[in-house]
PDB file of C-alpha atoms in Angstrom:
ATOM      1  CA  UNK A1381      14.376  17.686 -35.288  1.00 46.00           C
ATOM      2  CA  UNK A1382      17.776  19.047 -33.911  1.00 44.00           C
ATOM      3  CA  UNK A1383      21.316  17.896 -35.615  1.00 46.00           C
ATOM      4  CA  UNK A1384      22.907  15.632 -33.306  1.00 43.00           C
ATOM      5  CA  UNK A1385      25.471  16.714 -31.084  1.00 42.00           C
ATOM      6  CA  UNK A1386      28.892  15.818 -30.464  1.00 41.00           C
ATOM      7  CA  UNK A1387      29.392  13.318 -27.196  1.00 44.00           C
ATOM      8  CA  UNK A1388      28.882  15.946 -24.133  1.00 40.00           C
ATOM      9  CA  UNK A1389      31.658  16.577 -21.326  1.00 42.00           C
ATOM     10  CA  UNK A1390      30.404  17.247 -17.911  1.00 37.00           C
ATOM     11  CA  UNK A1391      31.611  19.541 -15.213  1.00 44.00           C
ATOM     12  CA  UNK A1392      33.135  18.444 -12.338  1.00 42.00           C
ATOM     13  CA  UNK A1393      33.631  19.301  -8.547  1.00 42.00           C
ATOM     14  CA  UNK A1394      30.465  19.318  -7.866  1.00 36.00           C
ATOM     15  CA  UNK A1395      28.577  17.620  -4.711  1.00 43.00           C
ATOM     16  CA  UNK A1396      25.827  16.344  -5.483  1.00 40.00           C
ATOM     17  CA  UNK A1397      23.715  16.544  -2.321  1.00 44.00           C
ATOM     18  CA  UNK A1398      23.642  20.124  -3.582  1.00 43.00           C
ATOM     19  CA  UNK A1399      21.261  19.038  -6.549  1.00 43.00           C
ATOM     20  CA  UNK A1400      18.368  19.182  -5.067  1.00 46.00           C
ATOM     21  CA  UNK A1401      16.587  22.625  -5.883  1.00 45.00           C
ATOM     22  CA  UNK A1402      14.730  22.809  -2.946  1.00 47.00           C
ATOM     23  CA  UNK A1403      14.756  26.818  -3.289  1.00 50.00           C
ATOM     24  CA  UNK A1404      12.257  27.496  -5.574  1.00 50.00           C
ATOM     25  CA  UNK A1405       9.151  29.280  -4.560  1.00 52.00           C
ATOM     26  CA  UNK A1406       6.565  26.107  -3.437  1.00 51.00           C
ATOM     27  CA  UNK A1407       4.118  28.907  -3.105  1.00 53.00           C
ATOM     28  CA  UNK A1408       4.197  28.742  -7.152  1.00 49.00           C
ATOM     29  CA  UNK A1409       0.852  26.229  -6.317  1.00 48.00           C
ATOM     30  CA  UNK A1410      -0.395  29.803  -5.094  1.00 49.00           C
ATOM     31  CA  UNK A1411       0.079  32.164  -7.642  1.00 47.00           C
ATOM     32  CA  UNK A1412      -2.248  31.535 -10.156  1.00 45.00           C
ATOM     33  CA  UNK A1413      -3.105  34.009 -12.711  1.00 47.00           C
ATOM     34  CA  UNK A1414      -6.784  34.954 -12.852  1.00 39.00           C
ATOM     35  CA  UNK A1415      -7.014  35.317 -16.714  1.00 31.00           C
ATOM     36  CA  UNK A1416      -5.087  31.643 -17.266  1.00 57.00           C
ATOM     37  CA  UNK A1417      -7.840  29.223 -18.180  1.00 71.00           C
ATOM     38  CA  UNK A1418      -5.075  26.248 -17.478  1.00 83.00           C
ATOM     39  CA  UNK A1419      -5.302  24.967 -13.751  1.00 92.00           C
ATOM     40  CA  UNK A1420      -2.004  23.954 -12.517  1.00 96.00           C
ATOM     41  CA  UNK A1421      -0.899  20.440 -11.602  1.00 97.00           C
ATOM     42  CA  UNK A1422      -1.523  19.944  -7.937  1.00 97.00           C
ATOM     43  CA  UNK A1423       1.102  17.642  -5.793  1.00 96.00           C
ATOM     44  CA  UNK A1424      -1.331  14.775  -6.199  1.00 96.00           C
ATOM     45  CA  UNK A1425      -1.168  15.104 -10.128  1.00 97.00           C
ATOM     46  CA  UNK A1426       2.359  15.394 -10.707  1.00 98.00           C
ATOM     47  CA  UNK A1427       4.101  11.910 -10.671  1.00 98.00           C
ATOM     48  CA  UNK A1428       7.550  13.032 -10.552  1.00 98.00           C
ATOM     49  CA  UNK A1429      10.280  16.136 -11.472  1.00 98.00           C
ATOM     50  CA  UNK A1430      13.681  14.980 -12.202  1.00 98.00           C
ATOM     51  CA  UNK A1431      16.745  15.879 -13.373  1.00 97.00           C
ATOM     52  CA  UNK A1432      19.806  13.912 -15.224  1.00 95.00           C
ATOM     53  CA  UNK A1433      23.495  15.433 -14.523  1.00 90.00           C
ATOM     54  CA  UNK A1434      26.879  13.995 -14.573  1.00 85.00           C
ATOM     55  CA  UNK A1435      29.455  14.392 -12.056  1.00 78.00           C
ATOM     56  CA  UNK A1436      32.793  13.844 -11.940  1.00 78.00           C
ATOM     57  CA  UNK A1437      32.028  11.948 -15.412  1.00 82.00           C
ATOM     58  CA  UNK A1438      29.510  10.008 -13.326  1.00 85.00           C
ATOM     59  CA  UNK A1439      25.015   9.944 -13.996  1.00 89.00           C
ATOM     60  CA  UNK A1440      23.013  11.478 -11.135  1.00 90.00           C
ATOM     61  CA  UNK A1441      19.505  11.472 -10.784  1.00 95.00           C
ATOM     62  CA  UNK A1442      17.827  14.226  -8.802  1.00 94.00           C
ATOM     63  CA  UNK A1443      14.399  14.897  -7.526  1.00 96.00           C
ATOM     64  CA  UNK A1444      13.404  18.316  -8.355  1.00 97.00           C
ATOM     65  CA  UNK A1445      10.605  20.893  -6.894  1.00 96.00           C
ATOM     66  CA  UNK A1446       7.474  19.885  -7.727  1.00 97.00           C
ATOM     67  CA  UNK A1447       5.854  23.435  -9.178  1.00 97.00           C
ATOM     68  CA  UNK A1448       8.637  22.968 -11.839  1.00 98.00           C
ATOM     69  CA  UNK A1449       6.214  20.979 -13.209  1.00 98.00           C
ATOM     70  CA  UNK A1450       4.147  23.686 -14.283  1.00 98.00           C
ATOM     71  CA  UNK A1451       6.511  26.024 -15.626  1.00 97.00           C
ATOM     72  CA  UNK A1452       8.658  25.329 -18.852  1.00 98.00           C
ATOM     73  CA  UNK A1453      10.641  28.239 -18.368  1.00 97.00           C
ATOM     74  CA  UNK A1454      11.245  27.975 -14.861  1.00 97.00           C
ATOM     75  CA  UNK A1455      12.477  24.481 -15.087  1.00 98.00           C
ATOM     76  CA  UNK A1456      14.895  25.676 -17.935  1.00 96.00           C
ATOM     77  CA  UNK A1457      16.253  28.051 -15.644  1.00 95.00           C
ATOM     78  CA  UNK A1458      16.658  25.428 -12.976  1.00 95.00           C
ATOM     79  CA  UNK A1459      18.436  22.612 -15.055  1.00 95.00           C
ATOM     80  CA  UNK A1460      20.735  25.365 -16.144  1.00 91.00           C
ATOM     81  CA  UNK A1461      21.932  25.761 -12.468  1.00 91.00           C
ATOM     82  CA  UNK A1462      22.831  21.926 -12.521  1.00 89.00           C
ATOM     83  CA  UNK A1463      27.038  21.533 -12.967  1.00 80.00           C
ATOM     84  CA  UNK A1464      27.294  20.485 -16.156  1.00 72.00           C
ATOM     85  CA  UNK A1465      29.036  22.085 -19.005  1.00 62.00           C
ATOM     86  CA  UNK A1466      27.284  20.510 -21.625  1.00 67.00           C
ATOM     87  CA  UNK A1467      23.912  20.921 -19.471  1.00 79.00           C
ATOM     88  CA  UNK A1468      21.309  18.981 -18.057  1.00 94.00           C
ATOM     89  CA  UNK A1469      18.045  16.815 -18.711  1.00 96.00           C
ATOM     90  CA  UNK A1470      14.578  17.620 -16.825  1.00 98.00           C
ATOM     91  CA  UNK A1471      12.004  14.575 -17.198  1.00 98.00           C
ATOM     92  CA  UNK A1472       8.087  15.425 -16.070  1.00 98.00           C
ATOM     93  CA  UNK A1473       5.249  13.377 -15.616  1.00 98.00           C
ATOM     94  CA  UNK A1474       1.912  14.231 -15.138  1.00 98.00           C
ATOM     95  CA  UNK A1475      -1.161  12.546 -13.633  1.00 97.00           C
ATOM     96  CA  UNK A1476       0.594   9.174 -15.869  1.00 97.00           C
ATOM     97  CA  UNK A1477      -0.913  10.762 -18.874  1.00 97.00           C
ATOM     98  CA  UNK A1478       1.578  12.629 -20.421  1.00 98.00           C
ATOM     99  CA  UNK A1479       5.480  13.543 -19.643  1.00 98.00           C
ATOM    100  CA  UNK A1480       7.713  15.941 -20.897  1.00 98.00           C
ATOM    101  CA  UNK A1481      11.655  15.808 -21.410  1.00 98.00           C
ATOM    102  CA  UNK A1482      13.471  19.036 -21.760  1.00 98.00           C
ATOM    103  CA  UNK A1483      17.167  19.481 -22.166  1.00 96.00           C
ATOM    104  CA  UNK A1484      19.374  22.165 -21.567  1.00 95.00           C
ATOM    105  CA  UNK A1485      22.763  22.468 -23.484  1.00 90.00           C
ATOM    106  CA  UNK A1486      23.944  26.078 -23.210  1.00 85.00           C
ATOM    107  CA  UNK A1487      21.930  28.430 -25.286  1.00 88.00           C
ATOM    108  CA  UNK A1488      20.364  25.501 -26.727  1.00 92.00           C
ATOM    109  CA  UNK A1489      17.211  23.941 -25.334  1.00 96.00           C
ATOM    110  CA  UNK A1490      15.446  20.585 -26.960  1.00 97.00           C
ATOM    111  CA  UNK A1491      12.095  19.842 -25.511  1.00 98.00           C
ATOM    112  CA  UNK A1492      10.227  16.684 -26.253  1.00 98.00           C
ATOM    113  CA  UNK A1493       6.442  16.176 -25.285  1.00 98.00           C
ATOM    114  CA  UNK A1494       4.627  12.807 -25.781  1.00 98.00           C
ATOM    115  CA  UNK A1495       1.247  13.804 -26.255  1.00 96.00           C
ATOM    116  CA  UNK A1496       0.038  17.040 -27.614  1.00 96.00           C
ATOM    117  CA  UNK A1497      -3.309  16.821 -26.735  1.00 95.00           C
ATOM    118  CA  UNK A1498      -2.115  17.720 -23.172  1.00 96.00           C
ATOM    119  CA  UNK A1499      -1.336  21.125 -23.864  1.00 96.00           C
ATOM    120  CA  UNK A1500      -5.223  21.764 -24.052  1.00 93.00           C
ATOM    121  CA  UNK A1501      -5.361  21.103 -20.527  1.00 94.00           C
ATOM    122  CA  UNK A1502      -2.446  21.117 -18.749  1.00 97.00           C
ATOM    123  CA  UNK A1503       0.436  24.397 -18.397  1.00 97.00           C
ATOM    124  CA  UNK A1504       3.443  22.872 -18.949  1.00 98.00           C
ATOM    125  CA  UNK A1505       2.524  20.815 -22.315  1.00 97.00           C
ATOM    126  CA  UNK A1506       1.289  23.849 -23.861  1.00 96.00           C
ATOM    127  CA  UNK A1507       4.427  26.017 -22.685  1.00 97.00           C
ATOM    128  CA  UNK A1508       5.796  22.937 -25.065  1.00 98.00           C
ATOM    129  CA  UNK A1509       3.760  24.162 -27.967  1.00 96.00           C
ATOM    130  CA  UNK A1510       4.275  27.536 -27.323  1.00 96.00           C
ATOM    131  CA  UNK A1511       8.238  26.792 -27.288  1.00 97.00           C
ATOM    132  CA  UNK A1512       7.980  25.173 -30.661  1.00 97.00           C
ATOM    133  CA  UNK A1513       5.664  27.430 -32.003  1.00 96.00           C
ATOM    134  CA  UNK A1514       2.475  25.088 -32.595  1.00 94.00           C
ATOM    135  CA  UNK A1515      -1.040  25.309 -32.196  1.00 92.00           C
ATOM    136  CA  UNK A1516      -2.679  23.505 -29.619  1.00 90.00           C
ATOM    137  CA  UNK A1517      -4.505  20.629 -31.005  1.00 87.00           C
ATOM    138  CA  UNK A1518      -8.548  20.941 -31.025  1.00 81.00           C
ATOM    139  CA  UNK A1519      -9.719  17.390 -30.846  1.00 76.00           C
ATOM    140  CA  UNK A1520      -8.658  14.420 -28.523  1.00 72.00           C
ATOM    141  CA  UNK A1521      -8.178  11.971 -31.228  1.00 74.00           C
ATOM    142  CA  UNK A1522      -4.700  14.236 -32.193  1.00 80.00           C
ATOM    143  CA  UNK A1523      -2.586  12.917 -29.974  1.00 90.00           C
ATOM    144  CA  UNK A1524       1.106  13.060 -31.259  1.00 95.00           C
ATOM    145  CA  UNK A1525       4.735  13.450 -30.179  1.00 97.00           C
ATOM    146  CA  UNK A1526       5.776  16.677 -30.550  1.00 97.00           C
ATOM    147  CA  UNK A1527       9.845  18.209 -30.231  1.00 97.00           C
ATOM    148  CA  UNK A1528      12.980  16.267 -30.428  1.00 97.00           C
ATOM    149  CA  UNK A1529      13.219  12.717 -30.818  1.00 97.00           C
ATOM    150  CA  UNK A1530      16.901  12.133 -30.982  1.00 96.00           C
ATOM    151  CA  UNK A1531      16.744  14.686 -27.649  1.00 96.00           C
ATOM    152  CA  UNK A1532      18.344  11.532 -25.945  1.00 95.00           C
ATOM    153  CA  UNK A1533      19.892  10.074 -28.867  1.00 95.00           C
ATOM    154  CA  UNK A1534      23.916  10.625 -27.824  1.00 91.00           C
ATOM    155  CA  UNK A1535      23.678   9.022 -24.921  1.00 91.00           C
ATOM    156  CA  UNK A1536      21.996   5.528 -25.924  1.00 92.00           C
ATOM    157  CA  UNK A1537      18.406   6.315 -26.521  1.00 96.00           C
ATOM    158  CA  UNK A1538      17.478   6.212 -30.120  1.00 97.00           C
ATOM    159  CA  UNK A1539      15.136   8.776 -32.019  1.00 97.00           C
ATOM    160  CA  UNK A1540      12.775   5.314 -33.072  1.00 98.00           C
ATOM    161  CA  UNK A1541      13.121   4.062 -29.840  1.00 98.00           C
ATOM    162  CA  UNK A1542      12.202   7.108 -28.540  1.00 98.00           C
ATOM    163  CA  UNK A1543       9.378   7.473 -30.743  1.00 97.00           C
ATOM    164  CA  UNK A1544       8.240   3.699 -29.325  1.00 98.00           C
ATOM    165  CA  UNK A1545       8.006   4.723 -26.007  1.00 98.00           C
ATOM    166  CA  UNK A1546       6.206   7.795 -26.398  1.00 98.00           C
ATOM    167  CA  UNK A1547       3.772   7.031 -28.732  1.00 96.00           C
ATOM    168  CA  UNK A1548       2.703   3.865 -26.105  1.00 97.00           C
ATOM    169  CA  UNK A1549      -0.680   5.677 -25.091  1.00 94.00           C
ATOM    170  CA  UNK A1550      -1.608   2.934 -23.309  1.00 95.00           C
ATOM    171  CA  UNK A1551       1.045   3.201 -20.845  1.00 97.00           C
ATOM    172  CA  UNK A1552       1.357   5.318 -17.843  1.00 98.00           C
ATOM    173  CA  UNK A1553       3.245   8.131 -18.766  1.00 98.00           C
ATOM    174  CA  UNK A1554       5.870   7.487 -15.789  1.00 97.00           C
ATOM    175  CA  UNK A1555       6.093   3.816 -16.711  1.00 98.00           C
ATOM    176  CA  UNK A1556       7.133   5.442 -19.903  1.00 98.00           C
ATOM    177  CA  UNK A1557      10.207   7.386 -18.351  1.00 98.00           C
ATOM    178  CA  UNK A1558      10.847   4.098 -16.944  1.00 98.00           C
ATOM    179  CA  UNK A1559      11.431   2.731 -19.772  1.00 98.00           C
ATOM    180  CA  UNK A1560      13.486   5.854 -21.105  1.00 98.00           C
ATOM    181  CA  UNK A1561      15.528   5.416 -17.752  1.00 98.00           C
ATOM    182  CA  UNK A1562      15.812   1.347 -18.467  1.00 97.00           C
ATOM    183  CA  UNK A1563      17.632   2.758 -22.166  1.00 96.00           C
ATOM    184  CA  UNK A1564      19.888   5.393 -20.690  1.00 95.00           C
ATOM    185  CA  UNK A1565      21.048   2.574 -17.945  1.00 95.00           C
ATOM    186  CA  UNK A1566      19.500   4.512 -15.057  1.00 96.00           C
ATOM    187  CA  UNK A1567      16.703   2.706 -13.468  1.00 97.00           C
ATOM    188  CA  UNK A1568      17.943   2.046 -10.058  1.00 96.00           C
ATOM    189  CA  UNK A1569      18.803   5.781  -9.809  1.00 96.00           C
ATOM    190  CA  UNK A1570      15.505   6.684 -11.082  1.00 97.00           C
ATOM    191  CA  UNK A1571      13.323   4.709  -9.002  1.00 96.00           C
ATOM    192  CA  UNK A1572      15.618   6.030  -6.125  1.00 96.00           C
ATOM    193  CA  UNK A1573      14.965   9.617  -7.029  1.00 95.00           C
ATOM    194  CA  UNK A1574      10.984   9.580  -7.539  1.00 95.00           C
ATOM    195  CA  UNK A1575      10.588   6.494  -4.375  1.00 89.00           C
ATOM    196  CA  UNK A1576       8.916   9.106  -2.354  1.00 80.00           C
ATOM    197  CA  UNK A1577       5.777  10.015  -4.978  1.00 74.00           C
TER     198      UNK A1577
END
């Protein structure tokens, strides 16, 4: 689990109609590789890809592109492009069985994924396990949180109430970020950034 951090600053000057990454390749869906035994999330299975920011000391919440979804270190590269000094916060949800949270501080990068068992089926929960160096779990009944609990923890969401949202396997995974949104005092944004899926 990562030491906490000090409270972040956030860059400013930035407008935010220009957060939107609508420049990544959407032809990602395409470019499957042959030996990959993972199928990639189709539109239809991917709830939502957004993005946390701060500008002008103010929260944003942005829609991102959907193949993001698939990629760990794609979406890395994209939340790094978001104006923020202290960096930026990707949220993913998938089919409303799993989601992933990934933050991006600088060189450092916290990743937080609510149900292992994903990564045997789906790219961008094992590119979680990969990134913390794990092994894929081999039965269905091994469902854990894996990464950073206190990933949110500086800025109002607690590493045990973390770990009671994510562990709520009942739940749909996006009513889950819902909940993570409710915490961080972000709903209304959040429901205005993922109204179209």
């Amino acid at each position: 689990m990562a030491d906490s951090e000090e409270d972040i600053e956030y860059d400013d000057g930035f407008d935010a109609d220009d957060i939107v990454i609508d420049d990544y390749d959407d032809d990602a869906f395409d470019d499957k590789d042959d030996t990959d035994d993972y199928d990639d999330a189709t539109e239809d299975e991917i709830d939502f890809v957004v993005a946390i920011y701060r500008e002008d000391g103010e929260p944003q919440v942005s829609e991102m592109a959907l193949p993001l979804a698939n990629d760990l270190d794609e979406l890395i590269v994209q939340l790094r492009r978001l104006p923020a000094d202290a960096g930026a916060c990707g949220f993913v949800s998938i089919s409303g069985e799993f989601f992933v949270v990934v933050r991006v501080r600088g060189k450092v990068v916290q990743v937080l994924l609510n149900d292992s068992v994903a990564a045997s089926e789906w790219p961008i929960a094992r590119d979680v396990v990969d990134f913390l160096s794990m092994d894929v779990p081999e039965d269905d009944d091994d469902s854990e949180i894996v990464g950073d609990l206190d990933i949110l923890a500086d800025q109002g969401v607690s590493d045990l109430d973390m770990e009671a949202i994510a562990g709520d396997y009942d739940e749909d995974s996006g009513d889950l970020v819902h909940q993570i949104f409710d915490q961080l005092k972000l709903a209304t944004q959040f429901e205005a950034a993922t109204r179209d899926r």
